[in-house]
Amino acid sequence: MPRSNDGGSWLSLDRELGRITRIEIAAAYTARPLVAFGLALAFLIFAAIEGMVFMGGTPGAMLILAAAVVSGYMALNIGANDAANNMGPAVGARAIGMASAIALAACAEAAGALLAGSEVISTVSVRIVEPGAFGEAGALMQAMLAALLGAALFVNMATFLGAPVSTTHSVIGGILGAGVVAAGFDAVNWAIVGRITLSWILSPLLGGVIAALLLALIRNRISTREDVLGAAVTWVPILVGLMGGAFATFLAIKGLGRLGSLGWPPALSLGLATGAAVWAVTVPAIRRQAAGRENRMRSVKALFSLPLVIAATLLSFAHGANDVANAVGPLTAIVAVSETGTVGDQLAIPTWTLIIGALGLATGLFLFGPRLIRRVGNQITKLNPIRSFCVALSAAVTVILASALGLPVSSTHVAVGAVFGIGFYREWLAVRPQGPTRMAREERQRRRLVRRSHFLTIVAAWVVTVPSAGLISALIFLVLR
């Protein structure tokens, strides 16, 4: 056996080096959170520098600087929590890997925020709390800062606990809490708060019901047929065309603020035309893809994989366009008050704040998104490309219906509600009576397809979102005052 100079064997040296290598691997693993924290801190420093460059010479510059940092912090949390829901079902269905999903979603979120983020937003504070009730501009600016920081802290805690929550409702709760402390209960528009509360209940239920109906349609028209592949060749283009039309309508209504807004008739016409065009293109493509495949459900699932990834990407784009205002809306209000002394019903979003929001969404998703992606995609119920496609299509259709009803909905509530709807529908199929005798309780429990612990945790997080964010924001406002 070869010997080293000091008389030890090379084998012994290899063993020692192996121990060192394992220690290095362990150290690198434990250092990952520190790397993520360092990159997040670097982004917040970038947000502070950008605020200083663009608003350094204005009155209240230090408050604006602090708001820019908090806005960046909120954008990181939206990316880590809210944005992760769009790719979760696709990753859970194994239609796309985690790394590819994060890269694709981060690009789509940033592109949606920058290219189609609302150029003019309706100020949340105006609809919930009357600005004149604050008495002075400084109190309004501090309330907006407290609301933003309180909402960001709550979303951060929810992300740490693995609970997907609504960042929209977190911001609303923050403004409500700071507004009540600053201006009193009479300054709150409780009718608007009531409509928002109604949406908490309706949006996940609507998303779950639509997703379950879509899965039932696929089961009835494809899965239970003898020629499943032939049925899929007929129905998959129809469903993909429906997806294209729904997303075209969705983006026209919710996500094209900077490219021009469309009313309902033009948006629906655009959706119908897009759906027909997508169907016409998909028919020959699906036929080519199905040629030579076995007549099995595994082949059918493969036909849904690419449409699912496209749908998840479009959801991410629309989410970035629509929800970037949650991060930069209060910052925009603070900038407006600093420059004019007041805040109007409509505010133009400065481009520099949109950059903070867009980069924050992408960075938060990249650094902290995998945990929520796994929770939504793998840990609630078992998903495959067909079920996940139903979730994505349900999210688009639900938002369109809610917009028609004038209800403010959360994309998080809709997407997660759709996942629950898929799971409970499959569970109902598994436990429904097949004859005159009822299934034993123990057997019904054994066939549960939705994890009750995750269900209860997520629902509890939804219930406490507004009061918790409001309480945190109220305490922060008291400290600022």
Coordinates of C-alpha atoms in Angstrom, one line a residue, residues 438-446 448:
R438 CA -72.3 2.7 3.9
M439 CA -68.6 2.6 4.1
A440 CA -67.1 2.2 7.6
R441 CA -65.9 5.4 9.3
E442 CA -62.3 4.0 9.6
E443 CA -62.2 3.2 5.9
R444 CA -63.5 6.7 5.0
Q445 CA -60.7 8.2 7.1
R446 CA -58.2 6.0 5.5
R448 CA -58.8 10.9 2.9

